Coordinates of N, CA and C in Angstrom, one line a residue:
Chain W
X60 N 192.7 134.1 66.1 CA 193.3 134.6 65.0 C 193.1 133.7 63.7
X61 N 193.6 134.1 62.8 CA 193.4 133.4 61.4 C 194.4 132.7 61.4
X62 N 195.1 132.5 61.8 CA 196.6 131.8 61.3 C 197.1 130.5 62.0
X63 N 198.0 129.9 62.1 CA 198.4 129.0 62.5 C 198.8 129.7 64.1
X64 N 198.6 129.2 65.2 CA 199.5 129.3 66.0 C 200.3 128.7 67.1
X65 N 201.3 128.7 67.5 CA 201.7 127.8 68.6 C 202.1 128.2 69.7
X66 N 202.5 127.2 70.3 CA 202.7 127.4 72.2 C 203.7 126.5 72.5
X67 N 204.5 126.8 73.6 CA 205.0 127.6 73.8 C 206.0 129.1 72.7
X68 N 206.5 129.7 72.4 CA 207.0 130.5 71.2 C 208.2 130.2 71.9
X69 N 209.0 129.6 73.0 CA 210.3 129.4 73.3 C 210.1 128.7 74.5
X70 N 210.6 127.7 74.6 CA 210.9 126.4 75.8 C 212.2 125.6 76.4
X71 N 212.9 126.4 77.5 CA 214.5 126.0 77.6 C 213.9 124.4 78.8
X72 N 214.6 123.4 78.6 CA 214.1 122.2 79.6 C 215.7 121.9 79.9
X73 N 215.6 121.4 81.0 CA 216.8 120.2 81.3 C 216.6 119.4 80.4
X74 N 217.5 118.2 80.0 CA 218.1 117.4 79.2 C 217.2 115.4 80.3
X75 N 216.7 115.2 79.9 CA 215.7 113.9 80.9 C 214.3 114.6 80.9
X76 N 214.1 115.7 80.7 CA 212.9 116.5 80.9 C 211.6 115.9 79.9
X77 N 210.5 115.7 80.0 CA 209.4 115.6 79.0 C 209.1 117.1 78.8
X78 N 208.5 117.4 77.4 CA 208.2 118.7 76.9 C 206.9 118.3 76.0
X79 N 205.7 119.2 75.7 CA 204.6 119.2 75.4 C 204.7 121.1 74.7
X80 N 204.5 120.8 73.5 CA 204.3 121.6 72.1 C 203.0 121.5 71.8
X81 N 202.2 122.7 71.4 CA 201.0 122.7 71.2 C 201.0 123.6 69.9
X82 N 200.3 122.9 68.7 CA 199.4 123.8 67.6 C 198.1 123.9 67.7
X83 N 197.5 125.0 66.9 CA 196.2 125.0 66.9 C 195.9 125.9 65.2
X84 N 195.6 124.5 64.6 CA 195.5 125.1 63.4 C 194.7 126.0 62.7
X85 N 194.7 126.4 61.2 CA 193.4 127.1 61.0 C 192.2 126.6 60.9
X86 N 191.3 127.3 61.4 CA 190.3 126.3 61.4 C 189.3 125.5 60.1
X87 N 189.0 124.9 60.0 CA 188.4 123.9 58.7 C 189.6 123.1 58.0
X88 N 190.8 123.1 58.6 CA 191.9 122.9 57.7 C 192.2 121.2 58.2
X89 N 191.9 120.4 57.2 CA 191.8 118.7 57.8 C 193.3 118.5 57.8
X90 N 194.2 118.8 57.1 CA 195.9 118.6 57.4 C 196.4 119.3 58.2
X91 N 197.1 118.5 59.1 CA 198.3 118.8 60.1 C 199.9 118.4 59.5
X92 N 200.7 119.1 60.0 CA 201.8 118.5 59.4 C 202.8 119.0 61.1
X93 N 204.0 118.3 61.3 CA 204.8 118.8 62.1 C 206.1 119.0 61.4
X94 N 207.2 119.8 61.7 CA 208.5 120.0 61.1 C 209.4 120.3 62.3
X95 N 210.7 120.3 62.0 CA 211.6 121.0 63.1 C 212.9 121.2 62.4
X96 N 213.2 122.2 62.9 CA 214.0 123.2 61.9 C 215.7 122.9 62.8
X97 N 216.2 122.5 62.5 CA 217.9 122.6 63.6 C 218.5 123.7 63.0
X98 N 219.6 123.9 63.4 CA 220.2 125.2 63.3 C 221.0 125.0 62.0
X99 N 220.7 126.2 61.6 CA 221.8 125.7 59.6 C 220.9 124.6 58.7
X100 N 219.6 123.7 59.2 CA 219.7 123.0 58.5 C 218.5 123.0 57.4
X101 N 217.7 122.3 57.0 CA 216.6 122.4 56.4 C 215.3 122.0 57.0
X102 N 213.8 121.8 56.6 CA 213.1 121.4 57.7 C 212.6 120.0 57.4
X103 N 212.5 119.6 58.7 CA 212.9 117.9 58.5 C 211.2 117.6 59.3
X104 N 210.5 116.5 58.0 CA 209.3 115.9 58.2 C 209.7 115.3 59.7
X105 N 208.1 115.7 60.3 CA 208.2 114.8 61.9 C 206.9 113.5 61.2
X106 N 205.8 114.0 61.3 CA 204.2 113.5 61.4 C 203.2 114.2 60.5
X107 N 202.6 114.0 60.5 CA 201.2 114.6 59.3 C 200.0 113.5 59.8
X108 N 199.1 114.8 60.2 CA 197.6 113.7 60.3 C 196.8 114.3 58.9
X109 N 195.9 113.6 58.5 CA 194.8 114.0 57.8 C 193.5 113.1 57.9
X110 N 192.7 114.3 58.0 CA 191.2 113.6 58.6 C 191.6 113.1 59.7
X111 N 190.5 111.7 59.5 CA 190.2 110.8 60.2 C 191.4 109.8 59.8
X112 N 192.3 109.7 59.2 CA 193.1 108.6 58.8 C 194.3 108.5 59.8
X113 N 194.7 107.0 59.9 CA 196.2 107.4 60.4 C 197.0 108.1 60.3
X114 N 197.7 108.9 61.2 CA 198.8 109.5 60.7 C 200.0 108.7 60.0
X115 N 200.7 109.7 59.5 CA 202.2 109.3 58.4 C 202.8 109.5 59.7
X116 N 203.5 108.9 60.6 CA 204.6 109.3 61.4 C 206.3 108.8 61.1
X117 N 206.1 108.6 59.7 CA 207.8 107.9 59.1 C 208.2 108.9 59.6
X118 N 208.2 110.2 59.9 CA 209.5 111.1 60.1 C 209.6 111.1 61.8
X119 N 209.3 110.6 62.0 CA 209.3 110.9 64.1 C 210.9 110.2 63.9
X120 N 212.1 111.1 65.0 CA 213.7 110.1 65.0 C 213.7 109.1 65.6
X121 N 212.5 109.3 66.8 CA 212.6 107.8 67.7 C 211.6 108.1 68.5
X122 N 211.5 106.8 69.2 CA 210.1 106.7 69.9 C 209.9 107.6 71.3
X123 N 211.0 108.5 71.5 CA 210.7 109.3 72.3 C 209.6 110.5 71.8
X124 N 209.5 110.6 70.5 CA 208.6 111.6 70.0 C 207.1 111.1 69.8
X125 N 206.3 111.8 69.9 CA 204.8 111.2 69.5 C 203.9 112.2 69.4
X126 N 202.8 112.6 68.9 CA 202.1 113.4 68.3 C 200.7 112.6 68.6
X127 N 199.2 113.9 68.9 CA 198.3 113.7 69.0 C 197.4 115.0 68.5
X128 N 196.6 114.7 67.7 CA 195.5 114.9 67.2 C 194.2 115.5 67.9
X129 N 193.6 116.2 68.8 CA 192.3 115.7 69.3 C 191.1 116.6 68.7
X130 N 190.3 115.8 68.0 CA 189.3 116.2 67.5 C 189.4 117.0 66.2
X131 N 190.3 116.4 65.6 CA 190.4 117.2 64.1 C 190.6 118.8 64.8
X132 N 191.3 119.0 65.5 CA 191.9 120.0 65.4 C 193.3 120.9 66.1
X133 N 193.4 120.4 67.5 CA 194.8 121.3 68.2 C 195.5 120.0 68.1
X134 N 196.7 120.3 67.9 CA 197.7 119.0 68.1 C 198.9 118.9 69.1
X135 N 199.3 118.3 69.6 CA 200.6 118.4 70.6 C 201.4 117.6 70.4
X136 N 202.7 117.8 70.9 CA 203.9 117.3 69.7 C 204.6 116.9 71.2
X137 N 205.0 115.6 71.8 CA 205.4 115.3 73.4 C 207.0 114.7 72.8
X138 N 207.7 114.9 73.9 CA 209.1 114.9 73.3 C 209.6 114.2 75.0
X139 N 209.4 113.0 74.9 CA 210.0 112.4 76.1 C 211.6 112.5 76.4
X140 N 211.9 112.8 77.6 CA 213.1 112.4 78.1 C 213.9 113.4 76.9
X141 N 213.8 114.3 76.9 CA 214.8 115.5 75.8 C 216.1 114.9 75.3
X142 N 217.0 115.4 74.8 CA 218.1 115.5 74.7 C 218.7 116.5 74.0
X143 N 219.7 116.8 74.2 CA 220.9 117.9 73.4 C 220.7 118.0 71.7
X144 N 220.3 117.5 71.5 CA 219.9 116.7 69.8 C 218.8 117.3 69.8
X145 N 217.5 117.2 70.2 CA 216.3 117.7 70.3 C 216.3 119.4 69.9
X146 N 217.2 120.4 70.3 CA 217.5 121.5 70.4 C 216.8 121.9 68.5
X147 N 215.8 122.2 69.0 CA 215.5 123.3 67.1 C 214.2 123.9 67.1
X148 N 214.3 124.6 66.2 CA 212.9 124.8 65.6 C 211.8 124.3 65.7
X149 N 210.2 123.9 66.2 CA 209.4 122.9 65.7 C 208.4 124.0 65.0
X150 N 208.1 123.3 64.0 CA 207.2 124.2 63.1 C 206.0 122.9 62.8
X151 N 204.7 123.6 63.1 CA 203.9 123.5 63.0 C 202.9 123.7 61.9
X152 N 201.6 123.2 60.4 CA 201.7 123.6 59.5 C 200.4 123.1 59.2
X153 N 199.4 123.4 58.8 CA 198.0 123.3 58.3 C 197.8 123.4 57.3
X154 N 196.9 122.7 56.7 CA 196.6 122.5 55.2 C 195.3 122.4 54.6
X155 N 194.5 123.1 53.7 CA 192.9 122.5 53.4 C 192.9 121.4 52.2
X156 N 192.8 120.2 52.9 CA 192.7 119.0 52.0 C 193.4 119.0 51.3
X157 N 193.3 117.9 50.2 CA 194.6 117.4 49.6 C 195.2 117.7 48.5
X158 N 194.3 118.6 47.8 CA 194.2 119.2 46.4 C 195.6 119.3 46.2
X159 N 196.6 119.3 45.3 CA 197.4 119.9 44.5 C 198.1 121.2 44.6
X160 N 197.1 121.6 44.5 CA 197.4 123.0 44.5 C 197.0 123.8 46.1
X161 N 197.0 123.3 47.4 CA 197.1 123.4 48.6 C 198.5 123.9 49.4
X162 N 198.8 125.0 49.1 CA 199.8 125.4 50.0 C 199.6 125.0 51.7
X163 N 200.8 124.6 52.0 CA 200.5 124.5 53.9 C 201.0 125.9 54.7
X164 N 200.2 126.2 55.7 CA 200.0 127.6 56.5 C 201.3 127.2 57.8
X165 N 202.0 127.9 57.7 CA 203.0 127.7 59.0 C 202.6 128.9 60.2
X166 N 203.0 127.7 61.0 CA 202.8 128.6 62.6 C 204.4 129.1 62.3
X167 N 204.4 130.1 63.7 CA 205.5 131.1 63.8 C 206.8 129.9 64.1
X168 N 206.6 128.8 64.6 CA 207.2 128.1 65.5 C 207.8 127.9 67.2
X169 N 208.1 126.9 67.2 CA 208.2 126.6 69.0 C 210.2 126.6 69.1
X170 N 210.8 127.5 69.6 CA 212.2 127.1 69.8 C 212.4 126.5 71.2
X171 N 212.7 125.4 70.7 CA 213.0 124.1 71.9 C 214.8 124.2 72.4
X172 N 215.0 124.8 73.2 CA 216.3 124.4 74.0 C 216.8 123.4 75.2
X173 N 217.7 122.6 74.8 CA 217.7 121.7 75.7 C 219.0 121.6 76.3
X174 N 218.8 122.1 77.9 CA 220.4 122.0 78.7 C 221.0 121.0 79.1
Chain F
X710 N 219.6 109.8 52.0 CA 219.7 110.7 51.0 C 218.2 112.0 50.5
X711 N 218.9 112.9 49.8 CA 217.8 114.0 50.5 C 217.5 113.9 48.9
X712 N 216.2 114.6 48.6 CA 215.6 114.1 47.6 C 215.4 115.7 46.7
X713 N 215.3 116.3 47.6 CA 215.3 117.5 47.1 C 216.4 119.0 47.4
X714 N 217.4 119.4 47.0 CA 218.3 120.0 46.9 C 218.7 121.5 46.7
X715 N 219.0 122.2 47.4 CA 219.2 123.4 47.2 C 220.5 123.5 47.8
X716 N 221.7 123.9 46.9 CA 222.8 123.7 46.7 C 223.5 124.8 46.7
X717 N 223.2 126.1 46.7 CA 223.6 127.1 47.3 C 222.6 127.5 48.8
X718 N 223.9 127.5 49.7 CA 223.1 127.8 51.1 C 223.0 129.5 51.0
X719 N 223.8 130.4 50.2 CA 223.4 131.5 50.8 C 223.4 132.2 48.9
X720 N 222.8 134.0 48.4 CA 223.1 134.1 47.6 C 223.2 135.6 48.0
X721 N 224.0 136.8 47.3 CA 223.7 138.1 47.7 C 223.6 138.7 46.3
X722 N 222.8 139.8 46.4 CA 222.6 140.5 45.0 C 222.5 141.8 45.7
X723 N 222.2 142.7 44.4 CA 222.0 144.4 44.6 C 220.5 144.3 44.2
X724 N 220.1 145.6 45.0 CA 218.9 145.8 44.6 C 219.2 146.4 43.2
X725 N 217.9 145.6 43.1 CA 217.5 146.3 41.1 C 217.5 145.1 40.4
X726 N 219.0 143.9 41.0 CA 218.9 142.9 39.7 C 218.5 141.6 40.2
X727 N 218.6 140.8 39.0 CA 218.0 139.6 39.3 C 218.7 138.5 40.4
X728 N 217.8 137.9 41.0 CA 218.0 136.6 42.3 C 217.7 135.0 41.5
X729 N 218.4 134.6 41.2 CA 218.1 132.9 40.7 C 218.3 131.9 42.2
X730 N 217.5 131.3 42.0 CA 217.6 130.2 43.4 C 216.9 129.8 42.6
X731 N 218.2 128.0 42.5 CA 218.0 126.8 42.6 C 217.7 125.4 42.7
X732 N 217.3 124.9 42.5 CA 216.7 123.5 43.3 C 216.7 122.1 42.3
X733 N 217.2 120.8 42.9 CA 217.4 120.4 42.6 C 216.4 119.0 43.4
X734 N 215.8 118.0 42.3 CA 215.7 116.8 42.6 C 215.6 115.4 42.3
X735 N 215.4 114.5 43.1 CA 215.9 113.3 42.4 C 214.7 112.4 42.3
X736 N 213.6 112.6 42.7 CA 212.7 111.4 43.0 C 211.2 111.8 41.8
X737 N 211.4 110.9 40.3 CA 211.3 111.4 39.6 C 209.6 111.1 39.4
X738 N 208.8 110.8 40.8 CA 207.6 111.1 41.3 C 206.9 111.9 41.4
X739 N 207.6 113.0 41.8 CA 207.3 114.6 42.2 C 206.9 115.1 40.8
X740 N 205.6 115.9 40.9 CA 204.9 116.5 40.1 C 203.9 118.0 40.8
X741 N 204.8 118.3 41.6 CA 204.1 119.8 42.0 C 205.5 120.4 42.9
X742 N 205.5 121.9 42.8 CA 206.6 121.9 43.3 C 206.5 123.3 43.7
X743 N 206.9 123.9 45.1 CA 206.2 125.1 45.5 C 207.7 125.4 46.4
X744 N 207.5 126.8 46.1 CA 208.7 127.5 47.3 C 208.0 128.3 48.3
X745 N 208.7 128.7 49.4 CA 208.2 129.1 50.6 C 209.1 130.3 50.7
X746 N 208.7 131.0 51.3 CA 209.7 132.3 52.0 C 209.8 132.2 53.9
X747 N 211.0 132.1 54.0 CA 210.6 132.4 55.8 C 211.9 133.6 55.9
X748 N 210.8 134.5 56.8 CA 211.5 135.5 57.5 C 212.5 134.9 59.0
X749 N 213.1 135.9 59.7 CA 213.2 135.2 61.1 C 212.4 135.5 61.8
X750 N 212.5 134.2 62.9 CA 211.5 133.7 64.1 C 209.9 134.0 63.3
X751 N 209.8 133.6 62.2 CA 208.5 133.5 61.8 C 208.3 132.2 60.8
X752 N 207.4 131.5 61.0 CA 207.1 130.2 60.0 C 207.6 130.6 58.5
X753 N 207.6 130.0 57.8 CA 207.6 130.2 55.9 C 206.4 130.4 55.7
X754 N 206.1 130.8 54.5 CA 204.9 131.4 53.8 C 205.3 130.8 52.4
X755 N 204.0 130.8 51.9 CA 204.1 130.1 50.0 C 204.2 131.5 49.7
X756 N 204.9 131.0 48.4 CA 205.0 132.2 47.4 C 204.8 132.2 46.0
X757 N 205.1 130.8 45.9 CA 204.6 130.6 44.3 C 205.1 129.1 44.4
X758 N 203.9 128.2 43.1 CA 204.2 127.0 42.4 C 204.0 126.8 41.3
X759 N 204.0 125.7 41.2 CA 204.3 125.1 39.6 C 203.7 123.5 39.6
X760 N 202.9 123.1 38.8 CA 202.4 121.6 38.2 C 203.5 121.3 37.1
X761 N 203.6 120.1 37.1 CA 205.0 119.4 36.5 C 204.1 119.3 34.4
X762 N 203.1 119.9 34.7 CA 202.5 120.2 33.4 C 202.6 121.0 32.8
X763 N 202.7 122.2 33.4 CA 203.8 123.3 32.8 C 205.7 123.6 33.4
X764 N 206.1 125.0 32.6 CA 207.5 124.4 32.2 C 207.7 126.4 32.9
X765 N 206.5 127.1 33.2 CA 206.9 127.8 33.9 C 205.3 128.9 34.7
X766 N 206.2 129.4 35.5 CA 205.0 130.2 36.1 C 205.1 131.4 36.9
X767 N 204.7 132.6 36.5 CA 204.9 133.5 36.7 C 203.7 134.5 37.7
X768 N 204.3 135.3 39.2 CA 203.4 135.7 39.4 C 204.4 137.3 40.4
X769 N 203.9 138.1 39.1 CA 204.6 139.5 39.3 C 205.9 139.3 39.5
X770 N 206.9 139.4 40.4 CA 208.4 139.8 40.5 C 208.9 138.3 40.6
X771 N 208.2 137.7 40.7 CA 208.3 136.1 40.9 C 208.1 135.2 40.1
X772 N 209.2 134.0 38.8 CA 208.6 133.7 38.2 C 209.7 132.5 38.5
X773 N 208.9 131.1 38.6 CA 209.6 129.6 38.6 C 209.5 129.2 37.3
X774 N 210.3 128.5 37.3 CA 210.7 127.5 35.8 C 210.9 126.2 36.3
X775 N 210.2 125.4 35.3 CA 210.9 124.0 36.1 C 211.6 123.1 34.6
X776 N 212.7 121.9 34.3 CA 213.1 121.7 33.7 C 212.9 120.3 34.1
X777 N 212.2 120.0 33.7 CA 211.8 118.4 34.0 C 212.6 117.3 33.6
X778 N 213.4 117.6 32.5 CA 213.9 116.6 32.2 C 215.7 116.3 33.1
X779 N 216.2 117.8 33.4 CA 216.9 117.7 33.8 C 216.5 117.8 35.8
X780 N 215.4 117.7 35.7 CA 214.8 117.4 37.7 C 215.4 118.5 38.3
X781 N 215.0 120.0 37.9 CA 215.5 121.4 38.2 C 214.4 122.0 38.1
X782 N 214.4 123.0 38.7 CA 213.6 124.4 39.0 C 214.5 125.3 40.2
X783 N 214.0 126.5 38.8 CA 214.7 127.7 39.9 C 213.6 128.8 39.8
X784 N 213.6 130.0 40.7 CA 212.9 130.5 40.8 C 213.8 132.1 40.6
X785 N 213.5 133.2 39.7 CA 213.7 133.8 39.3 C 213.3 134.9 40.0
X786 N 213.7 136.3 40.9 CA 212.8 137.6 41.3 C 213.6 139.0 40.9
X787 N 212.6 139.3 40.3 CA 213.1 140.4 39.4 C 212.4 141.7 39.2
X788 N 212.7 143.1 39.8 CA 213.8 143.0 40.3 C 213.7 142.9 41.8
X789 N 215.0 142.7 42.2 CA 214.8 142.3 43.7 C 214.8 143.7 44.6
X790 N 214.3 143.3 45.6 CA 214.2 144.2 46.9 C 214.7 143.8 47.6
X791 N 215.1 144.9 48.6 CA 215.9 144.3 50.1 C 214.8 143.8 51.2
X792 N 213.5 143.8 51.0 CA 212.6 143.4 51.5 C 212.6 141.8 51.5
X793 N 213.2 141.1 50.1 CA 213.1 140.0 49.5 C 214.0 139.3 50.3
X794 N 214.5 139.7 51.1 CA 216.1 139.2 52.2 C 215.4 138.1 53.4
X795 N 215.7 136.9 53.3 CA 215.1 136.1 53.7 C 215.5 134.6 53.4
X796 N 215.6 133.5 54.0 CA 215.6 131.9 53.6 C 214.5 131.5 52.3
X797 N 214.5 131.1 51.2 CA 213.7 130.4 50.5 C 214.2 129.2 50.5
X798 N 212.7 128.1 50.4 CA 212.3 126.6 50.6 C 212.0 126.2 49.4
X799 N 212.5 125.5 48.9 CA 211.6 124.7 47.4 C 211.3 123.5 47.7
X800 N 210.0 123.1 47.7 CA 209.2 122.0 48.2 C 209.1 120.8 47.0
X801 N 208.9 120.1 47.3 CA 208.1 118.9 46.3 C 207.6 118.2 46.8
X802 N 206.1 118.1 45.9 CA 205.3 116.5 46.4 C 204.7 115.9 45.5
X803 N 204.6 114.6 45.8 CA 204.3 113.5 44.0 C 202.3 113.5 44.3
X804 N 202.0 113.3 43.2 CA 200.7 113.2 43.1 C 199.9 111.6 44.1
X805 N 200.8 110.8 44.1 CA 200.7 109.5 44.9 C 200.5 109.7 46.7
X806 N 201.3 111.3 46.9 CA 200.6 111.3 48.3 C 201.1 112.8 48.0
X807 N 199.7 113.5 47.6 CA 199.8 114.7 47.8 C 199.7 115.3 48.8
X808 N 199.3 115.1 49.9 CA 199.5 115.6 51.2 C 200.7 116.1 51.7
X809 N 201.6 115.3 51.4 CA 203.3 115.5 51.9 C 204.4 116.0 50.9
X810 N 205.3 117.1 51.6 CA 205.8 117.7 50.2 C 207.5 117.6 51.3
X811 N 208.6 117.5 50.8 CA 209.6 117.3 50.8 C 210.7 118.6 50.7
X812 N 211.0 119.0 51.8 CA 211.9 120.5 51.4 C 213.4 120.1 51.4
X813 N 213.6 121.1 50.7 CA 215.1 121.7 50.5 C 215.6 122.1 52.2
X814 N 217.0 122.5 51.8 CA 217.6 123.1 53.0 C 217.6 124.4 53.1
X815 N 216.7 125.1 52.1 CA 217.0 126.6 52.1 C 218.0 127.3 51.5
X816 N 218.0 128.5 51.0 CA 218.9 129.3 50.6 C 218.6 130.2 51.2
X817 N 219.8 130.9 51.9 CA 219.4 132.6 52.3 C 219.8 133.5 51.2
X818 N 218.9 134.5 51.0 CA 219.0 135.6 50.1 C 219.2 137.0 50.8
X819 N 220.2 137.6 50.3 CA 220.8 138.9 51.1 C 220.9 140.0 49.9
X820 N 219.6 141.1 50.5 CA 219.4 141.7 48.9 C 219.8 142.9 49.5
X821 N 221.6 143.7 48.5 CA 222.1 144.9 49.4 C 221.1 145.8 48.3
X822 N 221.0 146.9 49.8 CA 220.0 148.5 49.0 C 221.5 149.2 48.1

């Protein structure tokens, strides 16, 4: 398709569980961005790759989170050891380069439940 | 502290009249500024922006203002539709890392037929 899309579109885990989130952006699009949406709230920076450069990962909450890249293009968002906290939205988001005037493309999103 | 602000969480209007949504921010960096639309269980979508070089921008039922001095923009839709019924995002990002843009918490808009 043309658009952003992700995987799983809903994922219930036990609470100790590892979980694996997959984007796959539009294609030619060198920005990644991750988000996650909690209930009521607004969307809260996780990571952002671009290009070849390191990622921005100021927004990851803790080191149970981590995000990969492969090959400038599908990304997966791993979420060690879950918790009840973890429970939201993850939105996924592509971008063509850095220009200014570059809106980012959102996937549908991943809803992550955690028992 | 959140940098960018949208201070009414919900708004309702009639169809026909006008929808003002809000936004507020503080990091006086930011020089692009864009809102999003999200339906439910579907991502946000852009809908319209603004360069901090102009003071407004209009595209059909849609038209943002931004007030620089007072670190405000709202976005104006007129007239509204019940189609228009949905969360809007007001984003910001500074020209120093334009890659990264900064959202609000959303407003929901509830537009009665």
């Amino acid at each position: 398709g043309a658009g952003v899309s992700q995987s799983p579109s809903n994922k219930v885990t036990e609470k100790g569980k590892d979980v694996e989130l997959r984007c796959d952006p539009i294609s030619g699009h060198t920005a990644l961005y991750w988000y996650r949406q909690s209930l009521g709230q607004g969307l809260e920076f996780l990571i952002y790759f671009q290009g070849n450069s390191a990622p921005d990962k100021s927004g990851l909450p803790s080191d149970r989170f981590s995000a990969e890249r492969t090959g400038g293009s599908v990304s997966t968002l791993t979420i060690q050891r879950t918790q009840q906290e973890d429970s939201a939205v993850y939105l996924c988001a592509s971008r063509s380069g850095l220009a200014m005037g570059n809106e980012q493309f959102f996937g549908p999103g991943t809803r992550l439940t955690v028992l | 502290d959140q940098q960018v602000k949208q201070n009414s969480p919900s708004l309702s209007v009639q169809e026909g009249r006008i929808s003002i949504l809000n936004c507020d921010y503080t990091n006086s960096m930011f020089d692009y500024f864009l809102w999003y639309k999200k339906y439910p269980a579907e991502g946000p979508t852009f809908l319209i922006s603004i360069s901090s070089i102009k003071d407004k921008n209009e595209d059909g039922r849609f038209t943002v203002f931004l007030n620089k001095s007072a670190k405000h923009l709202s976005l104006h839709i007129v007239p509204s539709q019940p189609g228009d019924s949905a969360v809007y995002f007001c984003a910001a990002s500074a020209r120093t890392n334009a890659g990264k843009s900064t959202f609000g918490d959303g407003t929901t808009l509830t537009v009665k037929p």
